[in-house]
Short mmCIF file of C-alpha atoms and ligand atoms in Angstrom, two decimals:
data_model
loop_
_atom_site.label_atom_id
_atom_site.label_comp_id
_atom_site.label_asym_id
_atom_site.label_seq_id
_atom_site.Cartn_x
_atom_site.Cartn_y
_atom_site.Cartn_z
CA UNK C 792 108.22 106.56 102.53
CA UNK C 793 111.29 104.75 101.25
CA UNK C 794 110.95 106.09 97.74
CA UNK C 795 112.98 108.99 96.47
CA UNK C 796 111.01 112.12 95.63
CA UNK C 797 111.26 113.81 92.25
CA UNK C 798 112.16 117.37 91.42
CA UNK C 799 109.28 119.86 91.51
CA UNK C 800 108.88 121.22 88.00
CA UNK C 801 105.53 123.00 88.08
CA UNK C 802 104.51 125.57 90.65
CA UNK C 803 100.75 125.71 90.27
CA UNK C 804 97.57 125.91 92.32
CA UNK C 805 97.68 122.23 93.08
CA UNK C 806 101.13 122.62 94.59
CA UNK C 807 99.99 125.63 96.65
CA UNK C 808 97.11 123.58 98.03
CA UNK C 809 99.47 120.75 98.84
CA UNK C 810 101.74 123.15 100.73
CA UNK C 811 98.77 124.53 102.71
CA UNK C 812 97.55 121.02 103.52
CA UNK C 813 101.01 119.99 104.64
CA UNK C 814 101.31 123.05 106.89
CA UNK C 815 97.96 122.25 108.46
CA UNK C 816 99.03 118.64 109.04
CA UNK C 817 102.36 119.70 110.51
CA UNK C 818 100.91 122.26 112.91
CA UNK C 819 98.13 119.91 113.97
CA UNK C 820 100.51 117.04 114.74
CA UNK C 821 102.23 119.13 116.18
CA UNK C 822 105.51 118.88 114.33
CA UNK C 823 108.27 121.22 113.23
CA UNK C 824 108.92 119.77 109.79
CA UNK C 825 107.29 117.72 107.07
CA UNK C 826 108.38 116.33 103.71
CA UNK C 827 105.91 115.79 100.85
CA UNK C 828 106.57 112.06 100.64
CA UNK C 829 105.34 111.76 104.22
CA UNK C 830 101.89 112.65 102.90
CA UNK C 831 102.28 110.37 99.90
CA UNK C 832 103.45 112.90 97.32
CA UNK C 833 106.77 112.08 95.69
CA UNK C 834 107.91 115.64 95.10
CA UNK C 835 110.97 117.37 96.45
CA UNK C 836 109.19 119.71 98.82
CA UNK C 837 109.75 120.30 102.52
CA UNK C 838 108.17 122.65 105.01
CA UNK C 839 109.39 123.52 108.46
CA UNK C 840 108.79 125.89 111.31
CA UNK C 841 111.21 125.77 114.21
CA UNK C 842 109.73 128.95 115.74
CA UNK C 843 106.38 127.27 116.35
CA UNK C 844 107.62 125.57 119.51
CA UNK C 845 107.97 128.98 121.08
CA UNK C 846 104.49 130.05 120.08
CA UNK C 847 105.49 132.04 117.01
CA UNK C 848 104.88 131.13 113.39
CA UNK C 849 107.56 131.26 110.74
CA UNK C 850 106.73 128.76 108.03
CA UNK C 851 109.52 127.97 105.62
CA UNK C 852 108.70 126.25 102.35
CA UNK C 853 111.57 124.89 100.27
CA UNK C 854 111.12 123.28 96.88
CA UNK C 855 113.98 121.20 95.48
CA UNK C 856 116.14 121.74 98.57
CA UNK C 857 119.80 120.91 98.29
CA UNK C 858 122.46 120.92 101.01
CA UNK C 859 125.18 123.13 99.60
CA UNK C 860 127.46 123.06 102.61
CA UNK C 861 127.59 121.40 106.01
CA UNK C 862 130.06 121.69 108.83
CA UNK C 863 130.61 120.73 112.43
CA UNK C 864 128.81 118.02 114.31
CA UNK C 865 125.85 117.95 116.64
CA UNK C 866 124.00 115.15 118.41
CA UNK C 867 120.33 115.75 119.12
CA UNK C 868 117.34 113.66 119.97
CA UNK C 869 115.01 113.35 117.01
CA UNK C 870 111.55 112.02 116.45
CA UNK C 871 109.43 111.85 113.34
CA UNK C 872 105.74 111.98 112.49
CA UNK C 873 106.33 108.90 110.33
CA UNK C 874 108.11 106.91 113.05
CA UNK C 875 105.58 106.58 115.85
CA UNK C 876 106.60 106.61 119.49
CA UNK C 877 110.33 106.55 119.01
CA UNK C 878 113.03 109.11 119.58
CA UNK C 879 116.77 108.68 119.35
CA UNK C 880 119.93 110.70 119.26
CA UNK C 881 121.26 111.36 115.78
CA UNK C 882 124.61 112.82 114.74
CA UNK C 883 124.42 115.45 112.03
CA UNK C 884 126.12 118.59 110.74
CA UNK C 885 125.84 121.42 113.25
CA UNK C 886 125.47 124.00 110.51
CA UNK C 887 124.17 123.68 106.98
CA UNK C 888 123.44 125.90 104.03
CA UNK C 889 120.48 124.82 101.94
CA UNK C 890 119.50 126.19 98.57
CA UNK C 891 116.21 125.78 96.75
CA UNK C 892 113.23 127.83 95.69
CA UNK C 893 110.30 129.14 97.70
CA UNK C 894 106.62 128.57 96.91
CA UNK C 895 106.67 131.44 94.41
CA UNK C 896 109.65 129.97 92.62
CA UNK C 897 112.16 132.50 93.92
CA UNK C 898 115.63 131.12 94.65
CA UNK C 899 116.37 130.95 98.37
CA UNK C 900 119.33 130.10 100.50
CA UNK C 901 118.99 129.26 104.19
CA UNK C 902 121.89 128.86 106.57
CA UNK C 903 120.91 127.32 109.86
CA UNK C 904 122.46 125.90 112.97
CA UNK C 905 121.14 124.08 115.99
CA UNK C 906 117.58 122.86 115.67
CA UNK C 907 117.10 124.51 112.26
CA UNK C 908 120.13 122.67 110.85
CA UNK C 909 118.87 119.37 112.24
CA UNK C 910 115.34 119.79 110.85
CA UNK C 911 116.66 120.78 107.42
CA UNK C 912 118.79 117.63 107.25
CA UNK C 913 116.02 115.42 108.65
CA UNK C 914 113.46 116.63 106.09
CA UNK C 915 115.84 116.48 103.12
CA UNK C 916 116.65 112.91 104.18
CA UNK C 917 112.95 112.11 103.79
CA UNK C 918 113.07 113.21 100.15
CA UNK C 919 115.78 110.62 99.61
CA UNK C 920 113.79 107.90 101.33
CA UNK C 921 115.94 108.07 104.45
CA UNK C 922 114.50 108.04 107.97
CA UNK C 923 116.28 109.20 111.11
CA UNK C 924 116.30 105.64 112.39
CA UNK C 925 118.74 104.87 109.57
CA UNK C 926 121.25 107.03 111.40
CA UNK C 927 120.96 105.33 114.78
CA UNK C 928 122.71 102.16 115.85
CA UNK C 929 121.40 98.83 114.64
CA UNK C 930 120.71 97.89 118.25
CA UNK C 931 118.37 100.82 118.82
CA UNK C 932 116.74 100.39 115.44
CA UNK C 933 116.00 96.73 116.10
CA UNK C 934 114.53 97.65 119.45
CA UNK C 935 112.18 100.02 117.71
CA UNK C 936 111.23 97.57 114.98
CA UNK C 937 110.51 94.87 117.54
CA UNK C 938 108.27 97.22 119.46
CA UNK C 939 106.50 98.25 116.27
CA UNK C 940 105.89 94.64 115.27
CA UNK C 941 104.38 93.88 118.65
CA UNK C 942 102.12 96.87 118.37
CA UNK C 943 100.96 95.96 114.88
CA UNK C 944 100.34 92.39 115.96
CA UNK C 945 98.23 93.61 118.87
CA UNK C 946 96.23 95.85 116.53
CA UNK C 947 95.64 93.03 114.08
CA UNK C 948 93.92 90.91 116.66
CO1 CO P 956 110.54 112.98 109.82
#
């Protein structure tokens, strides 16, 4: 989870299966975004679907995503499938433009604001080994880590 993912170089059947598996995992969670390293694959690949919350489906797949531009500021509560039972407010760009390629290898550019902007930044962070808790205050992070330790200790018994 803390390792940096590597550039996707080959778009093949294996990658397509990975994308489908990730989508299944994300929708089942349910979540609105997932990065490949969250399922143990160190490739620069993210998927997201911010429409799913409203009952629609609009899956976006971005290989080798890169934040080309970011502006403004927004504070939103975030959670993560890889950080159990914890949510915290995170400050991010309010609007970002992300470039990359889609699952067919076609260049894409997505400009998003609000929730879409937040999810894009959150998932791209994952590819760099960064979790949203890295953006919250040390106080809150320690609180979370303490709680996690307690939970793990309880499980170990
Ligand atoms: Co996450």
